[in-house]
mmCIF file of C-alpha atoms in Angstrom:
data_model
loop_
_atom_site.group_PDB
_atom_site.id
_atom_site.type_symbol
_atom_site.label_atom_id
_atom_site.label_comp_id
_atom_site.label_asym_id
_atom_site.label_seq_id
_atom_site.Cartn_x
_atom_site.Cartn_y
_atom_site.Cartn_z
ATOM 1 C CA UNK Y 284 26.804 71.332 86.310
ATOM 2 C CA UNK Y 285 29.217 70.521 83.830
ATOM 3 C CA UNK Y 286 28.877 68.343 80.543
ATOM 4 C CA UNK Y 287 29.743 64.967 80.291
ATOM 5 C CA UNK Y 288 33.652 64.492 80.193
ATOM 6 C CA UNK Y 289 35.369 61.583 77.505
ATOM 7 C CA UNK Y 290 38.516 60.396 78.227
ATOM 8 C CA UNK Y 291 40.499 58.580 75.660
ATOM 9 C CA UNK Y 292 44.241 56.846 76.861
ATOM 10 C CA UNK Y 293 46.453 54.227 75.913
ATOM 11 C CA UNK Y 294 48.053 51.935 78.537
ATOM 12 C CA UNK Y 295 51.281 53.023 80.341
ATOM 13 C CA UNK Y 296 53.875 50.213 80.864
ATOM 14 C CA UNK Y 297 56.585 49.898 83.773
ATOM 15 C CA UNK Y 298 58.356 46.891 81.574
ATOM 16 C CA UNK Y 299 62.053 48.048 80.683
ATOM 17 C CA UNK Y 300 62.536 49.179 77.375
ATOM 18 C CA UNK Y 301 58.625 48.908 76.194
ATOM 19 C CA UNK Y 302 56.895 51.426 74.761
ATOM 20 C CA UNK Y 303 53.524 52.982 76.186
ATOM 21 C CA UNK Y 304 50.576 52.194 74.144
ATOM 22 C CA UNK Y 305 49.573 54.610 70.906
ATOM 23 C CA UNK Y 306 46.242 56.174 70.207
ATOM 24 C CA UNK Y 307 45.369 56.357 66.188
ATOM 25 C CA UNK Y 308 42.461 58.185 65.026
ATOM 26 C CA UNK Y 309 42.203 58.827 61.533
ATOM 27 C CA UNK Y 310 39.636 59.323 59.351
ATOM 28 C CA UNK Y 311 38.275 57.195 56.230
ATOM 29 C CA UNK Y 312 40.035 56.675 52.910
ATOM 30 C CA UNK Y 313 38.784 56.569 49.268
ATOM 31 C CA UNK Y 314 40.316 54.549 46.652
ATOM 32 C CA UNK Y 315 37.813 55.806 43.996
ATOM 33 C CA UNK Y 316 38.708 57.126 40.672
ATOM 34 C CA UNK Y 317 36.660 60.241 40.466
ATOM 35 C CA UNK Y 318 38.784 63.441 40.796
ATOM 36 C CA UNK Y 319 35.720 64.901 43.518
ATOM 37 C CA UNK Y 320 36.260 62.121 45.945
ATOM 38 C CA UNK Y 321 37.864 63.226 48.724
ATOM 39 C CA UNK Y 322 39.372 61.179 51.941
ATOM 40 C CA UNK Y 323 37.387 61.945 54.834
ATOM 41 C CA UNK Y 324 38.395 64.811 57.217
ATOM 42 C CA UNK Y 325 38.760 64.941 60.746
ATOM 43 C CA UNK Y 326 37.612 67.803 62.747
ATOM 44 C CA UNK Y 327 38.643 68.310 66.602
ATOM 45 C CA UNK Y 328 36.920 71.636 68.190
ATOM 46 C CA UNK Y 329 36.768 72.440 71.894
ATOM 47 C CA UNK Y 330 33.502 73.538 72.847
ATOM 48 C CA UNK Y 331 31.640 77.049 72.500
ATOM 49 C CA UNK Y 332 30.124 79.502 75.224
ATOM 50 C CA UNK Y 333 27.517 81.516 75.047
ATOM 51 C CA UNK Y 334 27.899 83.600 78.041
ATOM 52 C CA UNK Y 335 31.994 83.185 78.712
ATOM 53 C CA UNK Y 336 35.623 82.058 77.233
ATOM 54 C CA UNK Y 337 35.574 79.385 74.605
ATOM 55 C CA UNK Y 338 36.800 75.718 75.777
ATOM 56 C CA UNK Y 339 40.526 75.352 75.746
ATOM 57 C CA UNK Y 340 42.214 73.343 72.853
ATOM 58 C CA UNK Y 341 45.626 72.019 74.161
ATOM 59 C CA UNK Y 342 47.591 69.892 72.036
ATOM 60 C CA UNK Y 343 51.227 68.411 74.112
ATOM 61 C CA UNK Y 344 53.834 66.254 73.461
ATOM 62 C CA UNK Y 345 54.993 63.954 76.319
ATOM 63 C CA UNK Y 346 58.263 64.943 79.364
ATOM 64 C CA UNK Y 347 61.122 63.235 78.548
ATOM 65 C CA UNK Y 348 63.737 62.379 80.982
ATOM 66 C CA UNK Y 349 66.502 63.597 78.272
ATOM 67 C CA UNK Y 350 64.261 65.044 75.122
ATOM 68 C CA UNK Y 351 60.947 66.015 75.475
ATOM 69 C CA UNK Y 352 58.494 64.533 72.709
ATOM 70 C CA UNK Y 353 58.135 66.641 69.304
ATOM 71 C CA UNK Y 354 55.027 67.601 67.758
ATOM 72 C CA UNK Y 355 54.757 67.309 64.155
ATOM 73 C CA UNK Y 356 51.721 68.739 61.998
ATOM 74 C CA UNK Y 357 51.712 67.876 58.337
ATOM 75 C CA UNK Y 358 49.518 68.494 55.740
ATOM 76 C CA UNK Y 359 49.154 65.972 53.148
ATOM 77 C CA UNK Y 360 51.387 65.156 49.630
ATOM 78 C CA UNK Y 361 49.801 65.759 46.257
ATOM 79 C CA UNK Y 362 50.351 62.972 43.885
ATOM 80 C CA UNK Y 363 50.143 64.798 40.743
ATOM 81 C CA UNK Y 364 49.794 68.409 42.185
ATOM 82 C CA UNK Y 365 50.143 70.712 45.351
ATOM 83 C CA UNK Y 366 50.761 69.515 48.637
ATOM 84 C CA UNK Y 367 48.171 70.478 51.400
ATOM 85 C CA UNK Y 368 48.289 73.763 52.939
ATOM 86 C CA UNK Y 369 48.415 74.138 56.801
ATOM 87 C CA UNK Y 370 46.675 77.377 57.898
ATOM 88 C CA UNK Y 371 47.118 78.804 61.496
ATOM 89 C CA UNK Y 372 44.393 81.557 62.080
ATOM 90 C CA UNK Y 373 43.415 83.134 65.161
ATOM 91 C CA UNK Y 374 39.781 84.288 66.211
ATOM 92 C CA UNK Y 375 37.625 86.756 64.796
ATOM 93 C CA UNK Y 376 36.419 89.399 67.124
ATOM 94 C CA UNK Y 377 32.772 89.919 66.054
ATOM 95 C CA UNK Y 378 32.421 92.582 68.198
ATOM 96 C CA UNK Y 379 36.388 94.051 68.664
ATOM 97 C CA UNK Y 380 39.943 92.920 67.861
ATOM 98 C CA UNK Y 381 40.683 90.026 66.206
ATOM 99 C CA UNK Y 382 43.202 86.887 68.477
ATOM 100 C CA UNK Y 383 46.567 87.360 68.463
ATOM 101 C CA UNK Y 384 49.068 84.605 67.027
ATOM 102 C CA UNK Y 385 51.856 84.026 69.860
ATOM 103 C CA UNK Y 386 54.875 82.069 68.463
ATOM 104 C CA UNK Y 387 58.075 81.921 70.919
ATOM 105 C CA UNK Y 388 60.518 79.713 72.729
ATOM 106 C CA UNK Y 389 60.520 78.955 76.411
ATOM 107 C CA UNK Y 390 63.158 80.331 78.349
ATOM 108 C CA UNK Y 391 66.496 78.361 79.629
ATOM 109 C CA UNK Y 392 66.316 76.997 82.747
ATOM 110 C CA UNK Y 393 69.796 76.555 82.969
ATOM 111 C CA UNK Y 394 72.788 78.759 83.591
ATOM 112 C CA UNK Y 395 74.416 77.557 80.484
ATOM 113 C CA UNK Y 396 72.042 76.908 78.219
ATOM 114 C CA UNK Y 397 70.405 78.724 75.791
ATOM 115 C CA UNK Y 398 66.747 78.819 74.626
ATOM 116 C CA UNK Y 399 65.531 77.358 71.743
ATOM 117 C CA UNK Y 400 65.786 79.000 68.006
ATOM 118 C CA UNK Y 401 62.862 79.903 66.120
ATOM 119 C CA UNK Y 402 63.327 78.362 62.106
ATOM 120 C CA UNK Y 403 61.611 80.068 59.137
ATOM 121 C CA UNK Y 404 62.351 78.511 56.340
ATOM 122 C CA UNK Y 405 60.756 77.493 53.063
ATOM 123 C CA UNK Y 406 61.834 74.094 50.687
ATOM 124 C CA UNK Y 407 64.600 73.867 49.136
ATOM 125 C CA UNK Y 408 63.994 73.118 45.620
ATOM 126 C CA UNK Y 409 66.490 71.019 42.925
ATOM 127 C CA UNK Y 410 64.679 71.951 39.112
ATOM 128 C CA UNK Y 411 62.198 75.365 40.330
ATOM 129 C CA UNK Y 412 62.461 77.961 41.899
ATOM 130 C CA UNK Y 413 62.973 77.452 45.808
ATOM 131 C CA UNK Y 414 59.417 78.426 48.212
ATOM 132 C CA UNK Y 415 59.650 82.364 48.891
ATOM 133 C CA UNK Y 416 58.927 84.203 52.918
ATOM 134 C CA UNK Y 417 56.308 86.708 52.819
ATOM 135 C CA UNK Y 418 55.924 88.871 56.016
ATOM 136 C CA UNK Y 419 53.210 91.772 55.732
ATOM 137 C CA UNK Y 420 50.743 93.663 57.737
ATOM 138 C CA UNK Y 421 47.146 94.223 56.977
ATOM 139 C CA UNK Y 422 45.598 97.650 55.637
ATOM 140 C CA UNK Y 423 43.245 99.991 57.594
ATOM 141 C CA UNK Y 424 40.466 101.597 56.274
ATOM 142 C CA UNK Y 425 40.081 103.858 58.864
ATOM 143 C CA UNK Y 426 43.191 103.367 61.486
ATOM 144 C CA UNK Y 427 46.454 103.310 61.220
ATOM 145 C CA UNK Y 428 48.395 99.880 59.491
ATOM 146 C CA UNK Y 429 50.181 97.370 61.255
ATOM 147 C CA UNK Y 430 53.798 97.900 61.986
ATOM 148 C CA UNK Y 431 56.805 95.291 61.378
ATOM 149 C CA UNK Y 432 59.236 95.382 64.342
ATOM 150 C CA UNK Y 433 62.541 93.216 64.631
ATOM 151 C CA UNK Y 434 63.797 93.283 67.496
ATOM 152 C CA UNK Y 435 67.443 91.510 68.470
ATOM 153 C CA UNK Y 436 68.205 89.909 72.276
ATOM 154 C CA UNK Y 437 70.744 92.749 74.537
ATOM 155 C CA UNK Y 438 73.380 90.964 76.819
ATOM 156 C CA UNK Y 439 74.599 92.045 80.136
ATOM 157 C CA UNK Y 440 77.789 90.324 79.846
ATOM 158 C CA UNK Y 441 78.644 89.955 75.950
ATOM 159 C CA UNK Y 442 77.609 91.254 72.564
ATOM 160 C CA UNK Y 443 74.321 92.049 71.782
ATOM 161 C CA UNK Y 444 72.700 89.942 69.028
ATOM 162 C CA UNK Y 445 73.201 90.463 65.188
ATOM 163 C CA UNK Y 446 70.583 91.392 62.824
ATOM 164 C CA UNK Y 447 72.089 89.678 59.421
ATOM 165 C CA UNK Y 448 70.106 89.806 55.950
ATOM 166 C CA UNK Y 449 71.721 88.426 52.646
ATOM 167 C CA UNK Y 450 70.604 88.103 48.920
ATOM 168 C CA UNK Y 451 70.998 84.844 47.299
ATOM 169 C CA UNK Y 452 74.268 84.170 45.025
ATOM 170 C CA UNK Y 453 73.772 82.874 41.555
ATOM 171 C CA UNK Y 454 76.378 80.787 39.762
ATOM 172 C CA UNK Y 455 74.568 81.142 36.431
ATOM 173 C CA UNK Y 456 76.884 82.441 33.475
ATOM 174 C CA UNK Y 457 76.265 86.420 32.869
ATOM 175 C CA UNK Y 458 73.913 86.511 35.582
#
């Protein structure tokens, strides 16, 4: 049979204009001096098998009877130094090919509408120099390496979409 289950919820509310109830987790702070003391971490895993497919991880913002709710991951500010990274990694195949990484917009569901944009963009920066975009496949040691393919959205009706890349403009003097 299967494991024991834990449910964790907030109350709902049918009150106009209230709010359902919020669920906070969050782990332990330190307000020590010493440069190794760390705030504690939280670590959510869904469960392993030994014979089958890993346990599902599904993270979901709520329907919305205009907007649906947003999900926002962000990694912590550094005081004196670096913000925290955010790393997305897929799976390791111990014994074949690695997971993929699937990022993509749903499709309309409307006649007129269009589906949603993908952003890449990196900080914008007002004394430095402004976050750079890397995009690279891996090497092969004994296979061929990864290709890089763009790939712009046809139209049965109107023009086909634009593929559009520009250098940055300078206004510095003699530049």
């Amino acid at each position: 049979t299967a494991g024991g289950a834990v449910s964790l919820g907030a109350g709902s509310t049918g009150a106009d204009g209230a709010n359902g109830g919020n669920v906070v987790i969050q782990s332990g702070s330190t307000d020590s001096t010493n440069s190794a003391a760390a705030g504690g971490e939280m670590t959510l895993s869904a469960g392993k098998s030994s014979s089958a497919t890993g346990g599902l991880f599904s993270l979901s913002a709520g329907q919305g009877a205009t907007v649906g709710g947003a999900i926002k991951i962000t990694s912590g500010t550094g005081d004196s130094s670096i913000g925290g990274m955010i790393s997305i990694l897929s799976g390791t195949g111990t014994a074949s090919t690695s997971g993929q990484i699937y990022i993509r917009t749903p499709d309309s569901n409307n006649a007129n509408g269009v589906s949603g944009a993908l952003v890449f963009s990196s900080g914008v920066s007002s004394s430095g120099a402004s976050g750079s975009i890397s995009i690279g496949t891996g090497t092969a040691a004994g296979g061929e390496g990864g290709d890089i393919s763009v790939d712009v959205g046809t139209s049965s009706t109107t023009a086909g979409g634009a593929v559009s890349l520009g250098a940055g403009s300078t206004g510095a003097d003699g530049a």
